[in-house]
Amino acid sequence: MMKNGIEKITAVSLAIGLALSAATTTQAAPYREYTPLPPGGLEPGVQNDFSGSYKYWKDGETVAKYAATLPPEERWKLNAKENDPPVNEALHGGHIAMDEGEAIYERLNANGQFAKCLGAKDNDLTGLRANHYPHYDAKLGHVVGLEEMIERCAAKQGEKLLNGSHNNSAVSIYIASFSNGMPLNVDLSDPQLKAAFERGKKLFTQRGGWTNFSCATCHVSLAGKKLRGQTPTTPYGDAAHWPTYRVKDEIQSLHVRFTECNRNSGVQPLKVGSKEYTDLEVFLSGLSNGYPVVAPSLRY
Amino acid sequence: MKRIMIGMAIAMLGGEIACAGALPDNLSYDPSTKTGTIWPKPIKGSGELSYKNHRQDLSRWVSLSYAETRDANRPVTVKALPKGKGDPARGKKLAFNKKKGNCVACHRLPGKTQFGTGGPSLVGYHKLGRDDTWIYQQVFDARVHNPVTIMPPYGTNKYLSEQELLDLVAYLKTI
C-alpha cells in the first residue's frame, strides 16, 4: 500500500518533470515519413544511377544510338537527353533567351563588376557554371546557386533580375554556355556543400502533401513507370541542363520547376531561392556530377 | 474603455492565429488570393515574376519547409464502414477525374486508354473477392495494408469524403 503510494507520487512527479522539460526544451521533430532509398543509396556522381538507365544516356553518341533504336516503352531510359544536341540540333526558345541573356550580361557588366561579383576572374566565364556553382558563400553565410547570385549581383548594378524570372534564367543560360560540354563538378569535399547535399537528400525522400508523396515517390519508386501520359525518369544527370526551355514556351529555372513538381504532386510549393530548394539543387547537382553542362537545352 | 476592448480583441485574435499554427514564411503562399497557394510564372523579357493561384489551398497539408512544425498524418485504421451506400457510377467518375481520385494516373481501369502502370491493373478487381471494409481501408489509408505503399491516403488526409470513398468501393466491386 505504502509502496504503491510512493510509486504513484514518483510517477506523477516524473510526469510533471517530463512535461516541464518538454515545455522548456526544443520540441520533438514533427512526424514525417520517408521513401526508402534505392539499392546503393543516392550517392553523388552520374555513374551511381540506380535505375539502370545510365548506360543509355552516358554521352551524346550513346543517346544518338539508342534514340534511333529503343522501342517507345523504353524511351524513358534516354533520360530526356534526346532533346539536346547531338540528337536534337533544332533552334528553340532557349537559343533566343541565350541571346537576350548575353545582351543583359553585357549591359550589367559594363564596368566588369557583375562578372567579378559572380566569381569570374578577368571577365572569363569559362567553367563558372560547371565548377563554381552551387557553392558556399562565406560572406552570405549560406550555400548559393547561380540564379540566386545573378539576382544579388544584378541588384548591385541597379537592375532587378528576380531568381526564377525570364531574364535571370536567360543570363544563367548565357553563363552556362561557357561551360558547355564541361562536366558538372560540385565540390562535395566542402563540408558546407556536403551538409547541403545530405539535407537535400533527406528532403528528396520526405513525404508531404495530400498525396503523401516525396520527390522520390515519382523519381525512385516510379522511375520508368507510366503516370498516364508521362514517365518519370531518374534524378541522376538532370541538373546539368537548367535553366531550360520548356515546350510550353517558358524559360524555366530549376527552382521554378520544383514549384511545378510540388503542386503536380499535391504538395504546397516553397519560395524560389528558399534554403530547402537550394539544398535540393545541391543534391540534384551532386547526382549530376560528371555529366556535361548543356546550354541551351529543351525539355517537354 | 472601448480602446481597451479593441486592444484585447486584437490580442486574442493574434493568440488564436498563433494557436492555429502560423504557416512557415517560406511557402509560395499569399492568403489574400483566392486559394492561398500561388506559383511563379516567368514573364517573357522581364526580370520580375508573375504568380498564379493553384486550384486548391495546398497549405492544408505538410510542406517540405524546414519551418513546418505540424505532424504529417499517421496511418489510420478504419474500425467500421461509415453509414451510407456507395454509387458505382459516381465512383467511376471520381476514379477518372484528375482533380478527385485520379486512380488512372497509376492504375489501369476498364474503358481508359491512357492509364498508369505505377500500381497494379484494376481490370478484373472484383475477382480478388475483397470485402467492403478491406477495400474501404485501402482507399482510406493503404498504409495500414502496406507501410511503404505509395498510394495516397485519401481518407486520412481528407482529400475525399466518406461518401466519395464509399462510391469508389462500390465502383471497384463492379470492375
Coordinates of C-alpha atoms in Angstrom, one line a residue:
Chain A
M1 CA 0.0 0.0 0.0
M2 CA 2.7 2.4 1.1
K3 CA 4.9 1.3 -1.7
N4 CA 2.1 1.8 -4.2
G5 CA 1.6 5.3 -2.9
I6 CA 5.3 6.2 -3.3
E7 CA 5.3 4.8 -6.7
K8 CA 2.3 6.9 -7.6
I9 CA 3.9 10.0 -6.3
T10 CA 7.1 9.3 -8.1
A11 CA 5.2 8.6 -11.3
V12 CA 3.3 11.9 -11.0
S13 CA 6.4 14.0 -10.3
L14 CA 8.2 12.2 -13.1
A15 CA 5.3 13.1 -15.4
I16 CA 5.3 16.7 -14.3
G17 CA 9.1 16.8 -14.7
L18 CA 8.8 15.4 -18.2
A19 CA 6.1 17.9 -19.1
L20 CA 8.1 20.8 -17.8
S21 CA 11.2 19.7 -19.7
A22 CA 9.2 19.2 -22.8
A23 CA 7.9 22.8 -22.4
T24 CA 11.3 24.3 -21.8
T25 CA 13.4 22.4 -24.3
T26 CA 13.0 22.3 -28.0
Q27 CA 10.0 20.4 -29.4
A28 CA 10.5 16.9 -30.8
A29 CA 10.8 16.8 -34.6
P30 CA 7.4 16.5 -36.2
Y31 CA 6.2 13.1 -37.5
R32 CA 7.4 12.5 -41.1
E33 CA 7.5 9.5 -43.4
Y34 CA 10.3 8.9 -45.9
T35 CA 10.6 6.9 -49.1
P36 CA 13.2 4.2 -48.7
L37 CA 16.5 4.7 -50.6
P38 CA 17.1 2.6 -53.7
P39 CA 19.8 -0.1 -53.6
G40 CA 23.1 1.7 -53.4
G41 CA 21.5 4.7 -51.8
L42 CA 21.6 8.1 -53.7
E43 CA 25.3 8.7 -53.8
P44 CA 26.7 11.6 -55.9
G45 CA 28.0 11.1 -59.4
V46 CA 26.1 10.0 -62.5
Q47 CA 27.7 6.6 -62.5
N48 CA 25.8 5.8 -59.3
D49 CA 22.4 5.9 -61.0
F50 CA 20.2 3.2 -59.6
S51 CA 17.7 3.0 -62.4
G52 CA 19.9 1.0 -64.8
S53 CA 19.4 3.7 -67.5
Y54 CA 22.8 5.5 -67.3
K55 CA 24.3 3.3 -70.0
Y56 CA 21.7 4.7 -72.4
W57 CA 22.4 8.4 -71.7
K58 CA 26.0 8.5 -70.6
D59 CA 27.1 10.6 -73.6
G60 CA 25.8 12.1 -76.8
E61 CA 26.9 9.4 -79.1
T62 CA 25.2 6.7 -76.9
V63 CA 22.0 8.8 -76.7
A64 CA 22.0 9.1 -80.5
K65 CA 22.4 5.4 -81.0
Y66 CA 19.6 4.4 -78.6
A67 CA 17.3 7.3 -79.6
A68 CA 17.1 5.5 -83.0
T69 CA 16.6 2.0 -81.7
L70 CA 14.7 2.0 -78.4
P71 CA 11.1 0.9 -78.5
P72 CA 8.5 3.5 -77.2
E73 CA 8.1 1.8 -73.8
E74 CA 11.8 2.0 -73.1
R75 CA 12.5 5.6 -74.3
W76 CA 12.4 6.9 -70.7
K77 CA 15.8 5.3 -70.4
L78 CA 17.2 8.1 -72.6
N79 CA 16.5 10.4 -69.6
A80 CA 15.2 13.1 -72.0
K81 CA 18.7 13.6 -73.3
E82 CA 17.4 13.1 -76.9
N83 CA 16.1 16.6 -76.6
D84 CA 19.7 18.0 -76.5
P85 CA 22.5 18.0 -79.1
P86 CA 23.7 16.0 -80.9
V87 CA 20.3 14.2 -81.3
N88 CA 18.3 17.5 -81.4
E89 CA 20.1 20.4 -83.1
A90 CA 16.9 22.3 -83.7
L91 CA 16.6 26.0 -82.9
H92 CA 14.3 26.7 -80.0
G93 CA 13.4 29.4 -77.4
G94 CA 16.5 28.6 -75.4
H95 CA 18.7 30.0 -78.1
I96 CA 16.7 33.2 -78.2
A97 CA 16.9 33.5 -74.4
M98 CA 20.6 32.9 -74.6
D99 CA 21.0 35.9 -76.9
E100 CA 18.8 38.0 -74.6
G101 CA 20.9 36.9 -71.7
E102 CA 24.1 38.0 -73.5
A103 CA 22.7 41.5 -74.0
I104 CA 21.6 41.8 -70.4
Y105 CA 25.0 40.4 -69.2
E106 CA 27.0 42.9 -71.4
R107 CA 24.9 45.8 -70.0
L108 CA 25.3 44.7 -66.4
N109 CA 29.0 44.0 -66.8
A110 CA 29.9 47.3 -68.5
N111 CA 32.3 48.0 -65.6
G112 CA 33.4 44.4 -65.0
Q113 CA 31.8 44.3 -61.6
F114 CA 29.0 41.9 -62.4
A115 CA 31.4 39.2 -63.6
K116 CA 33.6 39.7 -60.6
C117 CA 30.6 39.6 -58.2
L118 CA 29.6 36.2 -59.8
G119 CA 33.1 34.9 -59.1
A120 CA 34.6 35.1 -62.6
K121 CA 38.3 36.1 -62.9
D122 CA 39.3 38.6 -65.5
N123 CA 35.7 38.6 -67.0
D124 CA 36.3 35.0 -68.0
L125 CA 33.1 32.9 -67.7
T126 CA 34.7 29.6 -68.8
G127 CA 33.8 26.8 -66.4
L128 CA 31.9 29.2 -63.9
R129 CA 28.7 27.2 -64.1
A130 CA 30.4 23.8 -64.1
N131 CA 33.0 24.3 -61.4
H132 CA 31.8 27.2 -59.2
Y133 CA 28.0 26.6 -58.6
P134 CA 26.4 25.9 -56.3
H135 CA 28.9 26.8 -53.7
Y136 CA 29.1 28.1 -50.1
D137 CA 29.4 31.8 -49.9
A138 CA 31.3 32.8 -46.8
K139 CA 30.1 36.4 -46.9
L140 CA 26.4 35.5 -47.1
G141 CA 26.9 32.6 -44.8
H142 CA 24.9 30.1 -46.9
V143 CA 25.0 28.0 -50.0
V144 CA 24.1 29.8 -53.2
G145 CA 23.0 28.7 -56.6
L146 CA 23.9 30.6 -59.8
E147 CA 20.5 32.1 -60.2
E148 CA 20.5 33.5 -56.6
M149 CA 23.9 35.2 -57.3
I150 CA 22.7 36.6 -60.6
E151 CA 19.8 38.3 -58.7
R152 CA 22.2 39.6 -56.0
C153 CA 24.9 40.8 -58.4
A154 CA 22.4 42.4 -60.7
A155 CA 20.8 44.3 -57.8
K156 CA 24.3 45.8 -57.1
Q157 CA 24.2 47.1 -60.6
G158 CA 20.7 48.6 -60.0
E159 CA 18.8 46.0 -62.0
K160 CA 16.0 43.7 -60.7
L161 CA 16.6 40.2 -62.0
L162 CA 14.5 38.1 -59.6
N163 CA 15.6 34.5 -59.1
G164 CA 13.4 32.4 -61.4
S165 CA 12.4 35.3 -63.7
H166 CA 12.8 35.0 -67.5
N167 CA 15.7 37.5 -67.7
N168 CA 17.5 35.9 -64.7
S169 CA 17.3 32.5 -66.4
A170 CA 18.4 34.0 -69.7
V171 CA 21.6 35.3 -68.1
S172 CA 22.1 32.0 -66.4
I173 CA 21.8 30.1 -69.7
Y174 CA 24.3 32.5 -71.3
I175 CA 26.8 32.0 -68.5
A176 CA 26.2 28.2 -68.6
S177 CA 27.0 28.2 -72.3
F178 CA 30.7 28.9 -71.4
S179 CA 30.7 25.6 -69.6
N180 CA 29.0 23.7 -72.5
G181 CA 30.4 20.1 -72.5
M182 CA 32.3 20.5 -69.2
P183 CA 31.3 18.0 -66.6
L184 CA 29.4 19.4 -63.6
N185 CA 31.8 19.4 -60.6
V186 CA 30.1 20.2 -57.3
D187 CA 32.8 20.1 -54.6
L188 CA 31.3 17.7 -52.0
S189 CA 34.6 17.6 -50.1
D190 CA 33.5 21.1 -48.9
P191 CA 31.7 20.4 -45.6
Q192 CA 29.1 23.1 -46.2
L193 CA 28.2 21.7 -49.6
K194 CA 28.2 18.1 -48.3
A195 CA 25.9 19.1 -45.5
A196 CA 23.5 20.8 -48.0
F197 CA 23.7 17.7 -50.2
E198 CA 22.7 15.5 -47.3
R199 CA 19.9 17.8 -46.3
G200 CA 18.7 17.8 -49.9
K201 CA 18.8 14.0 -50.0
K202 CA 16.6 13.8 -46.9
L203 CA 14.1 16.4 -48.4
F204 CA 14.1 14.4 -51.6
T205 CA 12.7 11.4 -49.8
Q206 CA 10.5 13.3 -47.3
R207 CA 6.8 12.7 -47.9
G208 CA 4.2 15.5 -47.8
G209 CA 1.1 17.0 -49.3
W210 CA -2.3 15.3 -49.6
T211 CA -0.8 12.6 -51.7
N212 CA 1.9 11.8 -49.1
F213 CA 4.4 11.9 -52.0
S214 CA 8.1 12.6 -51.9
C215 CA 10.2 13.6 -54.9
A216 CA 11.5 10.0 -54.6
T217 CA 7.9 8.6 -55.0
C218 CA 8.0 9.5 -58.6
H219 CA 11.7 9.6 -59.4
V220 CA 12.8 6.5 -57.5
S221 CA 9.7 4.3 -56.8
L222 CA 8.0 5.1 -60.0
A223 CA 11.0 5.8 -62.3
G224 CA 10.3 4.2 -65.6
K225 CA 6.6 3.5 -64.7
K226 CA 3.8 5.3 -66.6
L227 CA 1.8 8.0 -64.9
R228 CA -0.9 8.4 -67.5
G229 CA 0.9 10.3 -70.3
Q230 CA 4.2 10.7 -68.6
T231 CA 7.0 8.5 -67.4
P232 CA 9.2 9.9 -64.6
T233 CA 12.9 9.5 -65.1
T234 CA 15.9 9.0 -62.8
P235 CA 17.0 12.1 -60.8
Y236 CA 20.6 11.4 -61.9
G237 CA 22.1 13.6 -64.7
D238 CA 19.2 16.0 -64.5
A239 CA 20.7 19.2 -63.0
A240 CA 23.3 19.9 -65.7
H241 CA 20.9 21.5 -68.2
W242 CA 19.0 24.0 -66.2
P243 CA 17.5 26.6 -66.7
T244 CA 15.8 25.1 -69.7
Y245 CA 13.4 25.9 -72.5
R246 CA 10.1 24.1 -71.8
V247 CA 7.9 23.5 -74.9
K248 CA 5.0 25.2 -73.1
D249 CA 7.1 28.2 -74.2
E250 CA 8.7 29.1 -70.9
I251 CA 12.3 29.6 -69.9
Q252 CA 12.2 27.7 -66.6
S253 CA 14.8 27.6 -63.7
L254 CA 15.3 24.6 -61.5
H255 CA 13.6 26.2 -58.5
V256 CA 10.5 27.2 -60.6
R257 CA 10.5 23.6 -61.8
F258 CA 10.4 22.5 -58.1
T259 CA 7.3 24.6 -57.5
E260 CA 5.7 22.8 -60.5
C261 CA 6.8 19.4 -59.2
N262 CA 5.4 20.2 -55.8
R263 CA 2.0 21.3 -57.0
N264 CA 1.7 18.5 -59.5
S265 CA 2.1 16.1 -56.6
G266 CA -0.2 17.9 -54.3
V267 CA 2.5 19.5 -52.1
Q268 CA 2.5 23.1 -51.1
P269 CA 5.3 24.8 -53.1
L270 CA 8.0 26.9 -51.4
K271 CA 9.5 30.2 -52.4
V272 CA 12.1 30.3 -55.2
G273 CA 15.5 30.7 -53.6
S274 CA 14.4 29.1 -50.3
K275 CA 17.0 27.2 -48.3
E276 CA 15.1 24.0 -48.9
Y277 CA 15.1 24.4 -52.7
T278 CA 18.8 25.3 -52.7
D279 CA 19.5 22.2 -50.7
L280 CA 17.6 20.2 -53.3
E281 CA 19.5 22.0 -56.0
V282 CA 22.8 21.0 -54.4
F283 CA 21.6 17.4 -54.0
L284 CA 20.5 17.1 -57.6
S285 CA 23.7 18.8 -58.8
G286 CA 25.7 16.3 -56.9
L287 CA 23.8 13.5 -58.6
S288 CA 24.8 15.1 -61.9
N289 CA 28.5 15.3 -61.0
G290 CA 30.5 14.1 -64.0
Y291 CA 27.7 15.0 -66.5
P292 CA 28.4 17.8 -69.1
V293 CA 26.6 21.1 -68.9
V294 CA 24.1 21.8 -71.8
A295 CA 23.1 25.3 -72.6
P296 CA 20.6 26.0 -74.1
S297 CA 18.6 22.8 -73.5
L298 CA 15.0 21.9 -74.3
R299 CA 12.5 19.8 -72.3
Y300 CA 8.9 18.8 -72.7
Chain B
M1 CA -12.7 51.5 -22.3
K2 CA -13.6 51.0 -25.9
R3 CA -9.9 51.2 -26.9
I4 CA -9.0 48.6 -24.2
M5 CA -11.7 46.3 -25.6
I6 CA -10.3 46.6 -29.1
G7 CA -6.8 46.0 -27.8
M8 CA -8.0 42.9 -26.1
A9 CA -9.8 41.7 -29.2
I10 CA -6.7 42.2 -31.3
A11 CA -4.5 40.4 -28.7
M12 CA -7.0 37.5 -28.6
L13 CA -7.1 37.3 -32.4
G14 CA -3.3 37.3 -32.5
G15 CA -3.3 34.5 -30.0
E16 CA -5.8 32.5 -31.9
I17 CA -3.8 32.7 -35.1
A18 CA -0.7 31.6 -33.2
C19 CA -2.6 28.7 -31.7
A20 CA -3.9 27.6 -35.1
G21 CA -0.3 27.3 -36.2
A22 CA 1.1 30.1 -38.3
L23 CA 2.3 28.9 -41.7
P24 CA 6.0 28.8 -42.4
D25 CA 7.1 32.1 -44.0
N26 CA 8.9 30.5 -47.0
L27 CA 5.8 28.9 -48.6
S28 CA 4.8 30.1 -52.0
Y29 CA 1.6 31.4 -50.4
D30 CA -0.5 34.6 -50.3
P31 CA -3.5 34.4 -48.0
S32 CA -5.1 37.4 -49.8
T33 CA -5.5 35.4 -53.0
K34 CA -8.4 33.0 -53.9
T35 CA -6.8 29.7 -52.8
G36 CA -3.7 31.0 -51.0
T37 CA -1.3 28.7 -52.8
I38 CA 0.5 30.6 -55.6
W39 CA 3.1 29.6 -58.1
P40 CA 5.6 31.6 -60.1
K41 CA 5.3 32.1 -63.8
P42 CA 8.2 33.9 -65.6
I43 CA 7.2 36.8 -67.8
K44 CA 9.0 37.0 -71.2
G45 CA 11.6 39.7 -71.4
S46 CA 11.2 40.6 -67.7
G47 CA 13.2 40.4 -64.5
E48 CA 10.0 40.1 -62.4
L49 CA 7.8 37.1 -61.7
S50 CA 4.1 36.8 -62.1
Y51 CA 2.1 34.5 -59.8
K52 CA -0.9 32.3 -60.4
N53 CA -3.2 30.6 -57.9
H54 CA -3.2 26.8 -57.7
R55 CA -6.7 25.3 -57.9
Q56 CA -6.7 24.5 -54.2
D57 CA -5.1 25.5 -50.9
L58 CA -2.2 23.1 -50.5
S59 CA -1.0 24.5 -47.2
R60 CA -3.6 22.3 -45.6
W61 CA -1.1 19.5 -45.7
V62 CA 2.6 19.4 -44.6
S63 CA 5.1 21.0 -47.0
L64 CA 8.9 20.5 -47.3
S65 CA 9.6 23.7 -45.4
Y66 CA 12.1 23.3 -42.5
A67 CA 9.9 25.6 -40.5
E68 CA 7.0 23.2 -40.9
T69 CA 6.1 22.1 -37.3
R70 CA 2.9 20.2 -38.0
D71 CA 2.9 16.4 -37.8
A72 CA 2.1 14.5 -41.0
N73 CA -1.0 12.3 -40.6
R74 CA -0.2 8.9 -39.2
P75 CA -1.8 5.8 -40.6
V76 CA -5.5 5.4 -39.6
T77 CA -7.2 2.0 -39.2
V78 CA -10.9 2.1 -40.2
K79 CA -12.9 0.4 -37.4
A80 CA -16.2 0.2 -39.3
L81 CA -17.6 1.3 -42.6
P82 CA -19.4 4.7 -42.4
K83 CA -23.1 4.8 -42.9
G84 CA -24.4 5.2 -46.4
K85 CA -24.5 3.4 -49.7
G86 CA -21.9 3.8 -52.5
D87 CA -22.9 4.5 -56.0
P88 CA -20.7 2.8 -58.6
A89 CA -21.5 5.4 -61.4
R90 CA -20.3 8.2 -59.2
G91 CA -17.3 6.1 -58.1
K92 CA -16.3 5.7 -61.7
K93 CA -16.4 9.4 -62.3
L94 CA -14.2 10.0 -59.2
A95 CA -11.7 7.4 -60.4
F96 CA -11.3 9.0 -63.8
N97 CA -11.4 12.7 -62.5
K98 CA -7.9 14.1 -62.3
K99 CA -8.9 16.5 -59.6
K100 CA -10.5 13.8 -57.5
G101 CA -9.4 10.1 -57.2
N102 CA -7.3 10.2 -60.4
C103 CA -6.9 6.5 -60.0
V104 CA -6.0 6.1 -63.7
A105 CA -2.8 8.1 -63.1
C106 CA -1.3 4.8 -61.6
H107 CA -3.8 2.0 -62.3
R108 CA -5.3 0.5 -65.5
L109 CA -9.1 0.8 -65.4
P110 CA -11.6 -0.6 -67.9
G111 CA -12.5 1.9 -70.6
K112 CA -9.4 4.1 -70.3
T113 CA -6.7 4.0 -73.0
Q114 CA -4.3 6.4 -71.2
F115 CA -3.5 4.9 -67.8
G116 CA -0.6 4.4 -65.4
T117 CA 1.5 1.4 -64.5
G118 CA 2.7 2.6 -61.1
G119 CA 0.1 0.5 -59.3
P120 CA -1.4 -2.9 -60.4
S121 CA -4.0 -3.1 -63.1
L122 CA -7.5 -3.0 -61.5
V123 CA -9.2 -4.7 -64.5
G124 CA -11.0 -7.6 -63.0
Y125 CA -10.6 -6.3 -59.5
H126 CA -13.8 -7.9 -58.3
K127 CA -12.3 -11.4 -58.8
L128 CA -10.0 -10.7 -55.8
G129 CA -13.0 -11.1 -53.6
R130 CA -12.1 -8.3 -51.2
D131 CA -14.8 -7.3 -48.7
D132 CA -16.1 -3.8 -48.5
T133 CA -14.2 -3.0 -45.3
W134 CA -10.9 -4.1 -46.8
I135 CA -11.4 -2.0 -50.0
Y136 CA -12.6 1.0 -47.9
Q137 CA -9.4 0.7 -45.8
Q138 CA -7.3 0.6 -49.0
V139 CA -8.7 3.8 -50.4
F140 CA -9.0 5.5 -47.0
D141 CA -5.4 4.7 -46.0
A142 CA -3.5 2.0 -47.8
R143 CA -0.5 2.3 -45.4
V144 CA -2.5 0.0 -42.9
H145 CA -2.2 -2.8 -45.5
N146 CA 1.4 -1.9 -46.7
P147 CA 3.5 0.5 -44.7
V148 CA 5.6 1.6 -47.7
T149 CA 2.8 1.9 -50.2
I150 CA 2.9 4.9 -52.4
M151 CA -0.9 5.2 -52.7
P152 CA -2.2 8.5 -51.3
P153 CA -4.2 8.2 -48.0
Y154 CA -7.4 9.7 -49.5
G155 CA -9.4 9.4 -46.3
T156 CA -6.8 10.1 -43.6
N157 CA -5.7 13.2 -45.5
K158 CA -9.3 14.3 -46.0
Y159 CA -8.9 14.5 -49.8
L160 CA -12.1 12.5 -50.5
S161 CA -15.2 12.4 -48.3
E162 CA -16.6 9.2 -46.7
Q163 CA -19.4 9.2 -49.3
E164 CA -16.9 9.5 -52.1
L165 CA -14.8 6.7 -50.7
L166 CA -17.9 4.5 -50.5
D167 CA -18.7 5.4 -54.1
L168 CA -15.2 4.2 -55.1
V169 CA -15.6 0.9 -53.2
A170 CA -18.9 0.3 -55.0
Y171 CA -17.3 1.1 -58.3
L172 CA -14.2 -1.2 -57.7
K173 CA -16.6 -4.1 -57.0
T174 CA -18.1 -3.8 -60.5
I175 CA -14.8 -4.0 -62.4

